[in-house]
Amino acid sequence: MPQTQTASDQPWWKELNRYHWFVLIVAALGWLFDCLDQQIFTLSRLPAMRELLGGASQEKAVEYGGYATSIFLIGWATGGLIFGVIGDRYGRAKTLFWTILIYSLCTGLSAFSVGFWDFAFYRFITGLGVGGEFAVGVSLVAEVMPNRARPYAIGLLQALSAVGNITAALLSMLFGRLEAMEIVTSAWRPMYLVGAIPALLAVFIRRKLKEPEKWQATAATRKRSELGSYANLFKHPVWRKNALVGLALACSGVIGLWAIGFFSADLIRTVMRAGLEERGLSGQQLSGKLSEWAGIGLIMFNIAGFFGIYSFGVVSQRIGRKPTFAISLLAAFFSTLFVFWQLSSFSDLFWMLPLMGFCQLSLFGGYAIYFPELFPTSLRSTGTSFCYNVGRFVAAIGPTILALLTANVFDGNLRHGGMAMCAVFLIGLFVLPFAPETKGLALPEEDRPLAH
C-alpha cells in the first residue's frame, strides 16, 4: 500500500497559501530593487568618479570610489539602525514603504550629480533607505511564513537579490554598448534614472500589504516604547549575546563583499584596460567596453551567487546553521584570495567570478535566515538591523582601507590590496563557538528565548 505523505515530507512551498506568496513576492521585489541600486553604484563608481573629478586618473578614481563607498555604507548602517526600530514600533509594512521610496528617489537624483560631494550626499540618503529595507523585509517574511517553510522562503528571498544584481549588470552592458557606439555620452547617468523605478512598488505596498499577525499581537499588548528598544535589546543577556555574535558574523561577510568582492568590477577594469588600449580604442569606446566587461563579470558573480544563497538554506536545514557558516566563511576566504591573485583574462570572468560569487554570497543567505531567528517579535527588526547594519559601520572603513592600501602600500595595485583584505572572512570563525544553533527551533519570544 502506498504511504500517505505527511506535511514534513511535502515540499516547503506546498505549505504556503496565496497571501504567503504575495508577501514573499513583495518583500523579494523590495530587496531585488534594493540590490539593483547597490550594483548600479558598484558598476558606475569608477567612471562616475573619473567624470565628476574632471577626468581624474585611474588611481585617483579608485581612491575616491572607496570614499564614496564608505559614505554610502555609513548611510546604510545609519538607516538600518533607525528604520529597524521604526519597523518594530510602527509596523513592517509601513516601514517597508518608506525605505523603498527613499532609496529609489535618491537613486534617481544621483544621475544629476555635478561633483563628488553632491553625488556622495545622494549616496548617503540612498543608503538610509537601503539599510532599513533588509531587516524590515526579512522580519516581515519570517513572521508570516509557516515555521518549516520559513528558512527556505527567506533563502529564496535573499537569493532573488541576485536578479537585481544581474539586472544592474545588464543595464551596465546596455549603456556601455551605447556609450561605445557614441549614442550616449556616458553610461552611468542613465543607469541611475532606471534605479528610480522602484518608487512604483512602494505605492503598491502602501495599498495592499498588511502587518503580520505576530507583530499586531505583540503591539497590542505592549507599550510603544517597549517595541524596538535598544535598551531592551542589551539589558537581556540572551538578546545581547545574540546581537554581538550576529554583529561579528555580519562583519566578515559585509566587509568581505563591499571592501573586496564588489571591487572585482574595478579589478576587471584595471586588468583589462591595458589590453584594450593596445587595440587603439578611443577614450569613449574604451570606457564603454570596460563597462560592458564589468557587467559580464557581475552577471557571472550573481548567477552563481543565486545558488550560493539558496544553498545555505538547504544545507543548514540538514547540518545546522553553525557548520554551514564555517564552510561558507572558509570558502569565501580562499575563493576571493584566488580571484584577486589570478584573474588576468576575459575568459577568467566565466569561471573565477562565479566561484567567488557562490562562496561570498552564500553568507548572506545565512544572515537572512539566521538573524531573525535570534530575536523576539518586539525586537526582531531592531536586532536584525543591529547585526547587519552596525556591521556596515565597521564595513564602511573597509573600502577606505582598501583604497589606502592600494594607493599607498601597493603602489596602486588593486590586486594586492584585495588579497591583503581577504583575512576579514576569518573573523566569523572565531565567534561561531559562541553562536546558538537555531536549526529546527521556533522563532523566539521574551518568555522562551529558544524553544522547540
PDB file of N, CA, C and O in Angstrom, residues 253-295:
ATOM      1  N   GLY A 253      31.240  38.935   6.391  1.00  0.00           N
ATOM      2  CA  GLY A 253      30.686  38.900   5.045  1.00  0.00           C
ATOM      3  C   GLY A 253      30.502  40.272   4.438  1.00  0.00           C
ATOM      4  O   GLY A 253      30.765  40.473   3.246  1.00  0.00           O
ATOM      5  N   VAL A 254      30.041  41.240   5.233  1.00  0.00           N
ATOM      6  CA  VAL A 254      29.756  42.565   4.700  1.00  0.00           C
ATOM      7  C   VAL A 254      31.044  43.283   4.298  1.00  0.00           C
ATOM      8  O   VAL A 254      31.135  43.879   3.219  1.00  0.00           O
ATOM      9  N   ILE A 255      32.062  43.227   5.160  1.00  0.00           N
ATOM     10  CA  ILE A 255      33.344  43.827   4.791  1.00  0.00           C
ATOM     11  C   ILE A 255      33.923  43.095   3.585  1.00  0.00           C
ATOM     12  O   ILE A 255      34.420  43.716   2.634  1.00  0.00           O
ATOM     13  N   GLY A 256      33.854  41.766   3.619  1.00  0.00           N
ATOM     14  CA  GLY A 256      34.410  40.988   2.510  1.00  0.00           C
ATOM     15  C   GLY A 256      33.754  41.306   1.185  1.00  0.00           C
ATOM     16  O   GLY A 256      34.429  41.416   0.152  1.00  0.00           O
ATOM     17  N   LEU A 257      32.432  41.483   1.193  1.00  0.00           N
ATOM     18  CA  LEU A 257      31.723  41.759  -0.057  1.00  0.00           C
ATOM     19  C   LEU A 257      31.958  43.184  -0.530  1.00  0.00           C
ATOM     20  O   LEU A 257      32.287  43.416  -1.704  1.00  0.00           O
ATOM     21  N   TRP A 258      31.809  44.166   0.397  1.00  0.00           N
ATOM     22  CA  TRP A 258      31.857  45.562  -0.032  1.00  0.00           C
ATOM     23  C   TRP A 258      33.270  46.123  -0.130  1.00  0.00           C
ATOM     24  O   TRP A 258      33.493  47.083  -0.878  1.00  0.00           O
ATOM     25  N   ALA A 259      34.203  45.560   0.598  1.00  0.00           N
ATOM     26  CA  ALA A 259      35.574  46.067   0.527  1.00  0.00           C
ATOM     27  C   ALA A 259      36.453  45.241  -0.402  1.00  0.00           C
ATOM     28  O   ALA A 259      37.571  45.653  -0.706  1.00  0.00           O
ATOM     29  N   ILE A 260      35.954  44.075  -0.863  1.00  0.00           N
ATOM     30  CA  ILE A 260      36.753  43.234  -1.760  1.00  0.00           C
ATOM     31  C   ILE A 260      35.907  42.761  -2.946  1.00  0.00           C
ATOM     32  O   ILE A 260      36.188  43.101  -4.093  1.00  0.00           O
ATOM     33  N   GLY A 261      34.865  41.991  -2.654  1.00  0.00           N
ATOM     34  CA  GLY A 261      34.111  41.352  -3.727  1.00  0.00           C
ATOM     35  C   GLY A 261      33.548  42.323  -4.740  1.00  0.00           C
ATOM     36  O   GLY A 261      33.665  42.113  -5.951  1.00  0.00           O
ATOM     37  N   PHE A 262      32.929  43.412  -4.281  1.00  0.00           N
ATOM     38  CA  PHE A 262      32.315  44.359  -5.201  1.00  0.00           C
ATOM     39  C   PHE A 262      33.344  45.256  -5.876  1.00  0.00           C
ATOM     40  O   PHE A 262      32.996  46.031  -6.769  1.00  0.00           O
ATOM     41  N   PHE A 263      34.600  45.174  -5.466  1.00  0.00           N
ATOM     42  CA  PHE A 263      35.659  45.870  -6.190  1.00  0.00           C
ATOM     43  C   PHE A 263      36.207  45.005  -7.324  1.00  0.00           C
ATOM     44  O   PHE A 263      37.146  45.401  -7.994  1.00  0.00           O
ATOM     45  N   SER A 264      35.608  43.816  -7.521  1.00  0.00           N
ATOM     46  CA  SER A 264      36.020  42.988  -8.651  1.00  0.00           C
ATOM     47  C   SER A 264      35.717  43.690  -9.974  1.00  0.00           C
ATOM     48  O   SER A 264      36.426  43.500 -10.964  1.00  0.00           O
ATOM     49  N   ALA A 265      34.650  44.524 -10.017  1.00  0.00           N
ATOM     50  CA  ALA A 265      34.367  45.303 -11.230  1.00  0.00           C
ATOM     51  C   ALA A 265      35.517  46.255 -11.522  1.00  0.00           C
ATOM     52  O   ALA A 265      35.929  46.422 -12.681  1.00  0.00           O
ATOM     53  N   ASP A 266      36.056  46.882 -10.470  1.00  0.00           N
ATOM     54  CA  ASP A 266      37.200  47.773 -10.660  1.00  0.00           C
ATOM     55  C   ASP A 266      38.452  46.982 -11.024  1.00  0.00           C
ATOM     56  O   ASP A 266      39.291  47.451 -11.804  1.00  0.00           O
ATOM     57  N   LEU A 267      38.591  45.780 -10.452  1.00  0.00           N
ATOM     58  CA  LEU A 267      39.711  44.918 -10.818  1.00  0.00           C
ATOM     59  C   LEU A 267      39.644  44.558 -12.300  1.00  0.00           C
ATOM     60  O   LEU A 267      40.664  44.594 -13.006  1.00  0.00           O
ATOM     61  N   ILE A 268      38.460  44.224 -12.780  1.00  0.00           N
ATOM     62  CA  ILE A 268      38.288  43.894 -14.197  1.00  0.00           C
ATOM     63  C   ILE A 268      38.683  45.084 -15.061  1.00  0.00           C
ATOM     64  O   ILE A 268      39.424  44.938 -16.050  1.00  0.00           O
ATOM     65  N   ARG A 269      38.209  46.269 -14.696  1.00  0.00           N
ATOM     66  CA  ARG A 269      38.555  47.463 -15.474  1.00  0.00           C
ATOM     67  C   ARG A 269      40.057  47.704 -15.480  1.00  0.00           C
ATOM     68  O   ARG A 269      40.645  48.037 -16.516  1.00  0.00           O
ATOM     69  N   THR A 270      40.685  47.531 -14.323  1.00  0.00           N
ATOM     70  CA  THR A 270      42.124  47.788 -14.214  1.00  0.00           C
ATOM     71  C   THR A 270      42.935  46.770 -15.006  1.00  0.00           C
ATOM     72  O   THR A 270      43.862  47.119 -15.740  1.00  0.00           O
ATOM     73  N   VAL A 271      42.595  45.488 -14.860  1.00  0.00           N
ATOM     74  CA  VAL A 271      43.353  44.419 -15.519  1.00  0.00           C
ATOM     75  C   VAL A 271      43.164  44.459 -17.032  1.00  0.00           C
ATOM     76  O   VAL A 271      44.113  44.247 -17.807  1.00  0.00           O
ATOM     77  N   MET A 272      41.924  44.725 -17.481  1.00  0.00           N
ATOM     78  CA  MET A 272      41.610  44.651 -18.904  1.00  0.00           C
ATOM     79  C   MET A 272      41.959  45.925 -19.670  1.00  0.00           C
ATOM     80  O   MET A 272      42.009  45.916 -20.894  1.00  0.00           O
ATOM     81  N   ARG A 273      42.170  47.031 -18.968  1.00  0.00           N
ATOM     82  CA  ARG A 273      42.391  48.308 -19.645  1.00  0.00           C
ATOM     83  C   ARG A 273      43.590  48.276 -20.585  1.00  0.00           C
ATOM     84  O   ARG A 273      43.513  48.760 -21.731  1.00  0.00           O
ATOM     85  N   ALA A 274      44.715  47.720 -20.124  1.00  0.00           N
ATOM     86  CA  ALA A 274      45.935  47.743 -20.939  1.00  0.00           C
ATOM     87  C   ALA A 274      45.729  47.019 -22.271  1.00  0.00           C
ATOM     88  O   ALA A 274      46.153  47.508 -23.328  1.00  0.00           O
ATOM     89  N   GLY A 275      45.072  45.865 -22.214  1.00  0.00           N
ATOM     90  CA  GLY A 275      44.852  45.107 -23.442  1.00  0.00           C
ATOM     91  C   GLY A 275      43.961  45.846 -24.427  1.00  0.00           C
ATOM     92  O   GLY A 275      44.197  45.818 -25.648  1.00  0.00           O
ATOM     93  N   LEU A 276      42.940  46.541 -23.918  1.00  0.00           N
ATOM     94  CA  LEU A 276      42.041  47.283 -24.803  1.00  0.00           C
ATOM     95  C   LEU A 276      42.719  48.528 -25.359  1.00  0.00           C
ATOM     96  O   LEU A 276      42.457  48.928 -26.507  1.00  0.00           O
ATOM     97  N   GLU A 277      43.582  49.149 -24.569  1.00  0.00           N
ATOM     98  CA  GLU A 277      44.301  50.324 -25.067  1.00  0.00           C
ATOM     99  C   GLU A 277      45.187  49.971 -26.250  1.00  0.00           C
ATOM    100  O   GLU A 277      45.392  50.783 -27.170  1.00  0.00           O
ATOM    101  N   GLU A 278      45.719  48.732 -26.261  1.00  0.00           N
ATOM    102  CA  GLU A 278      46.566  48.307 -27.370  1.00  0.00           C
ATOM    103  C   GLU A 278      45.794  48.177 -28.677  1.00  0.00           C
ATOM    104  O   GLU A 278      46.379  48.183 -29.757  1.00  0.00           O
ATOM    105  N   ARG A 279      44.470  48.051 -28.594  1.00  0.00           N
ATOM    106  CA  ARG A 279      43.641  47.960 -29.795  1.00  0.00           C
ATOM    107  C   ARG A 279      43.408  49.328 -30.432  1.00  0.00           C
ATOM    108  O   ARG A 279      42.804  49.422 -31.501  1.00  0.00           O
ATOM    109  N   GLY A 280      43.818  50.394 -29.748  1.00  0.00           N
ATOM    110  CA  GLY A 280      43.668  51.731 -30.298  1.00  0.00           C
ATOM    111  C   GLY A 280      42.272  52.303 -30.169  1.00  0.00           C
ATOM    112  O   GLY A 280      41.871  53.157 -30.965  1.00  0.00           O
ATOM    113  N   LEU A 281      41.497  51.854 -29.147  1.00  0.00           N
ATOM    114  CA  LEU A 281      40.150  52.371 -28.955  1.00  0.00           C
ATOM    115  C   LEU A 281      40.199  53.810 -28.452  1.00  0.00           C
ATOM    116  O   LEU A 281      41.121  54.210 -27.727  1.00  0.00           O
ATOM    117  N   SER A 282      39.211  54.598 -28.856  1.00  0.00           N
ATOM    118  CA  SER A 282      39.104  55.958 -28.340  1.00  0.00           C
ATOM    119  C   SER A 282      38.715  55.914 -26.870  1.00  0.00           C
ATOM    120  O   SER A 282      38.297  54.876 -26.354  1.00  0.00           O
ATOM    121  N   GLY A 283      38.825  57.071 -26.196  1.00  0.00           N
ATOM    122  CA  GLY A 283      38.519  57.104 -24.775  1.00  0.00           C
ATOM    123  C   GLY A 283      37.107  56.673 -24.466  1.00  0.00           C
ATOM    124  O   GLY A 283      36.859  55.904 -23.538  1.00  0.00           O
ATOM    125  N   GLN A 284      36.126  57.129 -25.255  1.00  0.00           N
ATOM    126  CA  GLN A 284      34.740  56.776 -25.010  1.00  0.00           C
ATOM    127  C   GLN A 284      34.479  55.318 -25.342  1.00  0.00           C
ATOM    128  O   GLN A 284      33.749  54.623 -24.634  1.00  0.00           O
ATOM    129  N   GLN A 285      35.097  54.823 -26.425  1.00  0.00           N
ATOM    130  CA  GLN A 285      34.943  53.411 -26.781  1.00  0.00           C
ATOM    131  C   GLN A 285      35.554  52.509 -25.716  1.00  0.00           C
ATOM    132  O   GLN A 285      34.993  51.466 -25.357  1.00  0.00           O
ATOM    133  N   LEU A 286      36.712  52.926 -25.201  1.00  0.00           N
ATOM    134  CA  LEU A 286      37.383  52.162 -24.147  1.00  0.00           C
ATOM    135  C   LEU A 286      36.516  52.101 -22.895  1.00  0.00           C
ATOM    136  O   LEU A 286      36.320  51.024 -22.310  1.00  0.00           O
ATOM    137  N   SER A 287      35.968  53.247 -22.493  1.00  0.00           N
ATOM    138  CA  SER A 287      35.120  53.287 -21.295  1.00  0.00           C
ATOM    139  C   SER A 287      33.885  52.407 -21.463  1.00  0.00           C
ATOM    140  O   SER A 287      33.498  51.674 -20.551  1.00  0.00           O
ATOM    141  N   GLY A 288      33.280  52.465 -22.632  1.00  0.00           N
ATOM    142  CA  GLY A 288      32.095  51.656 -22.880  1.00  0.00           C
ATOM    143  C   GLY A 288      32.389  50.172 -22.849  1.00  0.00           C
ATOM    144  O   GLY A 288      31.624  49.385 -22.279  1.00  0.00           O
ATOM    145  N   LYS A 289      33.515  49.763 -23.460  1.00  0.00           N
ATOM    146  CA  LYS A 289      33.876  48.336 -23.471  1.00  0.00           C
ATOM    147  C   LYS A 289      34.174  47.844 -22.061  1.00  0.00           C
ATOM    148  O   LYS A 289      33.774  46.730 -21.679  1.00  0.00           O
ATOM    149  N   LEU A 290      34.854  48.652 -21.266  1.00  0.00           N
ATOM    150  CA  LEU A 290      35.149  48.257 -19.891  1.00  0.00           C
ATOM    151  C   LEU A 290      33.861  48.126 -19.065  1.00  0.00           C
ATOM    152  O   LEU A 290      33.740  47.224 -18.233  1.00  0.00           O
ATOM    153  N   SER A 291      32.887  49.024 -19.297  1.00  0.00           N
ATOM    154  CA  SER A 291      31.596  48.917 -18.612  1.00  0.00           C
ATOM    155  C   SER A 291      30.898  47.617 -18.995  1.00  0.00           C
ATOM    156  O   SER A 291      30.299  46.941 -18.152  1.00  0.00           O
ATOM    157  N   GLU A 292      30.986  47.263 -20.262  1.00  0.00           N
ATOM    158  CA  GLU A 292      30.357  46.039 -20.733  1.00  0.00           C
ATOM    159  C   GLU A 292      30.993  44.816 -20.085  1.00  0.00           C
ATOM    160  O   GLU A 292      30.300  43.907 -19.618  1.00  0.00           O
ATOM    161  N   TRP A 293      32.323  44.781 -20.023  1.00  0.00           N
ATOM    162  CA  TRP A 293      33.004  43.626 -19.447  1.00  0.00           C
ATOM    163  C   TRP A 293      32.800  43.542 -17.937  1.00  0.00           C
ATOM    164  O   TRP A 293      32.687  42.440 -17.385  1.00  0.00           O
ATOM    165  N   ALA A 294      32.760  44.695 -17.268  1.00  0.00           N
ATOM    166  CA  ALA A 294      32.465  44.681 -15.829  1.00  0.00           C
ATOM    167  C   ALA A 294      31.062  44.126 -15.585  1.00  0.00           C
ATOM    168  O   ALA A 294      30.826  43.384 -14.619  1.00  0.00           O
ATOM    169  N   GLY A 295      30.127  44.464 -16.474  1.00  0.00           N
ATOM    170  CA  GLY A 295      28.779  43.921 -16.367  1.00  0.00           C
ATOM    171  C   GLY A 295      28.750  42.418 -16.548  1.00  0.00           C
ATOM    172  O   GLY A 295      28.034  41.702 -15.829  1.00  0.00           O
TER     173      GLY A 295
END
